[in-house]
Amino acid sequence: MSHNSSLVWRLWWLRPWNSNPLMRVSDRWEALLRLLVVALMLLAVPVAAAVGTATYSSSAERISVENAAKTEVPATVLTEPKQTVAAGPAQAAHFEAQIQWKRDGDLRKGTIEVRRDTKVGSTVQTWLGPDGLPGDPPQPPGSAVTNGIGTGVALLVGVGCALLALLWCVTKVLERLHAVRWETELRGLGRPIGT
């Protein structure tokens, strides 16, 4: 008999509806809880997929609306780049400079992040938000996919961890109850010394 068939046979004997009189009631409840955990995990997969899909759809729509409201304009650098974040072991230094651009016939000024070697008077492309102020560049559409997958996987992992924690706690409580019962039965078997 192979190892796999022996494992299947042992699992079959652990079923809660087993007629074996040696199987304790607590063992039946534990086996039933294990089956319930497996069923809930299987049920969590389509739920997590639905939540991930809904997150993807809303993220894709939000990104599309935000990107449509952004416009790219040429701007002139007015000041030398100033370091705003020092370089560290895990990050690069960041530099900002004041810029000027024309929008709807008006000259406007603002501050954006630039490269360290940017010269005063040079032209840089900057993205303006719906308010007409410099903002972040458009997000790639692929970030909606990342949001959807991340949400679905996080939900699935969270449900799995919660169910495994519940199963672990119940198993530990049952082990403790079994130990107490064994100790009580063993004390009842022994006779006091000298009798």
CSV table of C-alpha atoms in Angstrom, one decimal:
chain,number,residue,atom,x,y,z
A,1,MET,CA,0.0,0.0,0.0
A,2,SER,CA,1.4,3.4,-1.0
A,3,HIS,CA,1.9,6.3,1.4
A,4,ASN,CA,-0.8,8.3,-0.4
A,5,SER,CA,-3.5,5.6,-0.1
A,6,SER,CA,-2.6,5.1,3.6
A,7,LEU,CA,-3.1,8.8,4.2
A,8,VAL,CA,-6.5,8.8,2.4
A,9,TRP,CA,-7.5,5.8,4.5
A,10,ARG,CA,-6.5,7.5,7.7
A,11,LEU,CA,-8.4,10.7,6.7
A,12,TRP,CA,-11.4,8.5,5.9
A,13,TRP,CA,-11.4,7.1,9.4
A,14,LEU,CA,-11.3,10.6,10.9
A,15,ARG,CA,-14.6,11.6,9.3
A,16,PRO,CA,-17.2,13.0,11.9
A,17,TRP,CA,-19.8,10.4,11.0
A,18,ASN,CA,-17.5,7.5,11.7
A,19,SER,CA,-19.4,4.7,13.6
A,20,ASN,CA,-16.3,3.7,15.6
A,21,PRO,CA,-17.2,3.8,19.4
A,22,LEU,CA,-13.6,4.7,20.3
A,23,MET,CA,-13.9,8.0,18.6
A,24,ARG,CA,-14.5,10.8,21.1
A,25,VAL,CA,-17.3,13.3,20.7
A,26,SER,CA,-14.7,16.1,20.7
A,27,ASP,CA,-12.8,14.3,17.9
A,28,ARG,CA,-16.0,14.3,15.9
A,29,TRP,CA,-16.5,18.1,16.5
A,30,GLU,CA,-12.9,18.8,15.6
A,31,ALA,CA,-13.3,16.8,12.3
A,32,LEU,CA,-16.5,18.6,11.6
A,33,LEU,CA,-14.7,22.0,12.2
A,34,ARG,CA,-11.9,20.9,9.8
A,35,LEU,CA,-14.5,20.1,7.1
A,36,LEU,CA,-16.2,23.5,7.7
A,37,VAL,CA,-12.8,25.3,7.4
A,38,VAL,CA,-12.1,23.6,4.1
A,39,ALA,CA,-15.6,24.5,2.8
A,40,LEU,CA,-15.3,28.1,3.9
A,41,MET,CA,-11.9,28.4,2.3
A,42,LEU,CA,-13.4,27.0,-1.0
A,43,LEU,CA,-16.2,29.5,-0.7
A,44,ALA,CA,-13.8,32.4,0.0
A,45,VAL,CA,-12.1,31.9,-3.4
A,46,PRO,CA,-15.0,33.1,-5.6
A,47,VAL,CA,-15.9,35.8,-3.0
A,48,ALA,CA,-12.3,37.1,-3.2
A,49,ALA,CA,-12.4,36.9,-7.0
A,50,ALA,CA,-15.6,38.9,-7.0
A,51,VAL,CA,-14.2,41.5,-4.6
A,52,GLY,CA,-11.0,41.7,-6.7
A,53,THR,CA,-12.9,42.2,-9.9
A,54,ALA,CA,-15.1,45.0,-8.3
A,55,THR,CA,-11.9,46.7,-7.0
A,56,TYR,CA,-10.3,46.4,-10.5
A,57,SER,CA,-13.4,47.9,-12.2
A,58,SER,CA,-13.7,50.9,-9.8
A,59,SER,CA,-9.9,51.5,-9.9
A,60,ALA,CA,-9.9,51.4,-13.7
A,61,GLU,CA,-12.7,53.9,-13.9
A,62,ARG,CA,-11.1,56.2,-11.3
A,63,ILE,CA,-7.8,56.1,-13.1
A,64,SER,CA,-9.4,56.8,-16.4
A,65,VAL,CA,-11.3,59.8,-15.1
A,66,GLU,CA,-8.2,61.1,-13.3
A,67,ASN,CA,-6.0,60.7,-16.3
A,68,ALA,CA,-8.5,62.4,-18.6
A,69,ALA,CA,-8.4,65.5,-16.4
A,70,LYS,CA,-4.6,65.8,-16.6
A,71,THR,CA,-2.8,67.8,-19.2
A,72,GLU,CA,0.9,68.0,-20.1
A,73,VAL,CA,2.4,71.5,-20.6
A,74,PRO,CA,5.9,72.8,-21.2
A,75,ALA,CA,7.2,74.9,-18.2
A,76,THR,CA,10.3,77.0,-17.7
A,77,VAL,CA,12.6,76.4,-14.7
A,78,LEU,CA,13.0,79.6,-12.7
A,79,THR,CA,15.3,78.4,-9.8
A,80,GLU,CA,18.2,76.1,-9.2
A,81,PRO,CA,17.1,72.6,-8.0
A,82,LYS,CA,17.1,72.4,-4.2
A,83,GLN,CA,17.5,69.1,-2.4
A,84,THR,CA,14.3,68.2,-0.4
A,85,VAL,CA,15.0,64.6,0.6
A,86,ALA,CA,18.5,63.5,1.4
A,87,ALA,CA,19.9,60.4,-0.2
A,88,GLY,CA,19.8,57.4,2.1
A,89,PRO,CA,20.7,53.7,1.8
A,90,ALA,CA,17.3,52.9,0.5
A,91,GLN,CA,16.3,56.0,-1.4
A,92,ALA,CA,17.6,58.5,-3.8
A,93,ALA,CA,17.8,62.2,-3.2
A,94,HIS,CA,14.9,64.4,-4.4
A,95,PHE,CA,15.3,67.9,-5.9
A,96,GLU,CA,12.6,70.6,-6.5
A,97,ALA,CA,12.6,73.8,-8.5
A,98,GLN,CA,10.2,76.6,-9.1
A,99,ILE,CA,8.7,76.6,-12.6
A,100,GLN,CA,6.5,78.9,-14.7
A,101,TRP,CA,4.0,77.8,-17.3
A,102,LYS,CA,1.3,79.4,-19.4
A,103,ARG,CA,-2.3,78.2,-19.2
A,104,ASP,CA,-5.4,79.9,-20.7
A,105,GLY,CA,-3.3,83.0,-21.5
A,106,ASP,CA,-2.1,83.4,-17.8
A,107,LEU,CA,1.4,82.8,-16.5
A,108,ARG,CA,1.4,80.6,-13.4
A,109,LYS,CA,4.1,79.5,-11.0
A,110,GLY,CA,4.6,76.3,-9.0
A,111,THR,CA,7.1,73.9,-7.6
A,112,ILE,CA,7.8,70.4,-9.0
A,113,GLU,CA,10.3,67.7,-8.6
A,114,VAL,CA,13.2,67.9,-11.1
A,115,ARG,CA,16.5,66.2,-11.8
A,116,ARG,CA,19.6,67.4,-10.1
A,117,ASP,CA,21.2,68.6,-13.3
A,118,THR,CA,18.3,70.8,-14.4
A,119,LYS,CA,19.4,74.3,-15.4
A,120,VAL,CA,17.6,77.6,-14.9
A,121,GLY,CA,15.8,78.6,-18.0
A,122,SER,CA,15.5,75.1,-19.4
A,123,THR,CA,12.1,73.7,-20.5
A,124,VAL,CA,10.6,70.7,-18.7
A,125,GLN,CA,7.3,68.9,-19.3
A,126,THR,CA,4.9,68.9,-16.4
A,127,TRP,CA,1.5,67.4,-15.8
A,128,LEU,CA,-1.3,69.7,-14.5
A,129,GLY,CA,-4.2,68.4,-12.6
A,130,PRO,CA,-7.8,69.6,-13.0
A,131,ASP,CA,-7.1,72.5,-10.7
A,132,GLY,CA,-4.4,73.7,-13.1
A,133,LEU,CA,-1.6,73.0,-10.6
A,134,PRO,CA,1.4,70.7,-11.1
A,135,GLY,CA,0.5,67.1,-10.1
A,136,ASP,CA,1.5,63.5,-10.6
A,137,PRO,CA,1.7,62.1,-14.1
A,138,PRO,CA,-1.1,59.8,-15.3
A,139,GLN,CA,-1.2,56.4,-13.7
A,140,PRO,CA,-0.7,53.4,-16.0
A,141,PRO,CA,-3.9,51.4,-16.6
A,142,GLY,CA,-2.0,48.3,-15.2
A,143,SER,CA,-2.2,49.7,-11.7
A,144,ALA,CA,-5.9,48.9,-11.7
A,145,VAL,CA,-5.0,45.2,-12.3
A,146,THR,CA,-2.5,45.4,-9.4
A,147,ASN,CA,-5.2,46.9,-7.1
A,148,GLY,CA,-7.7,44.2,-8.0
A,149,ILE,CA,-5.4,41.3,-7.6
A,150,GLY,CA,-3.9,42.7,-4.4
A,151,THR,CA,-7.4,43.2,-2.9
A,152,GLY,CA,-8.5,39.7,-3.8
A,153,VAL,CA,-5.4,38.0,-2.5
A,154,ALA,CA,-5.4,40.1,0.7
A,155,LEU,CA,-9.0,39.0,1.3
A,156,LEU,CA,-8.2,35.4,0.7
A,157,VAL,CA,-5.1,35.4,2.9
A,158,GLY,CA,-7.1,37.2,5.7
A,159,VAL,CA,-9.9,34.7,5.6
A,160,GLY,CA,-7.4,31.8,5.5
A,161,CYS,CA,-5.5,33.2,8.5
A,162,ALA,CA,-8.6,33.8,10.5
A,163,LEU,CA,-10.0,30.3,9.8
A,164,LEU,CA,-6.6,28.6,10.6
A,165,ALA,CA,-6.3,30.7,13.8
A,166,LEU,CA,-9.8,29.5,14.8
A,167,LEU,CA,-9.0,25.9,14.1
A,168,TRP,CA,-5.7,26.2,16.0
A,169,CYS,CA,-7.5,27.7,19.1
A,170,VAL,CA,-10.2,25.0,19.1
A,171,THR,CA,-7.6,22.3,18.7
A,172,LYS,CA,-5.5,23.6,21.6
A,173,VAL,CA,-8.6,23.9,23.8
A,174,LEU,CA,-9.6,20.3,22.9
A,175,GLU,CA,-6.1,19.0,23.6
A,176,ARG,CA,-6.2,20.7,27.0
A,177,LEU,CA,-9.6,19.1,27.8
A,178,HIS,CA,-8.3,15.7,26.7
A,179,ALA,CA,-5.2,16.1,28.9
A,180,VAL,CA,-7.4,17.0,31.9
A,181,ARG,CA,-9.7,14.1,31.3
A,182,TRP,CA,-6.8,11.7,30.9
A,183,GLU,CA,-5.3,12.9,34.2
A,184,THR,CA,-8.5,12.5,36.0
A,185,GLU,CA,-9.0,8.9,34.7
A,186,LEU,CA,-5.4,8.0,35.5
A,187,ARG,CA,-5.8,9.2,39.1
A,188,GLY,CA,-8.9,7.1,39.4
A,189,LEU,CA,-7.0,4.0,38.4
A,190,GLY,CA,-4.3,4.2,41.0
A,191,ARG,CA,-4.5,3.0,44.6
A,192,PRO,CA,-3.0,5.0,47.4
A,193,ILE,CA,0.4,3.6,48.5
A,194,GLY,CA,0.2,1.2,51.4
A,195,THR,CA,-3.3,-0.1,50.8
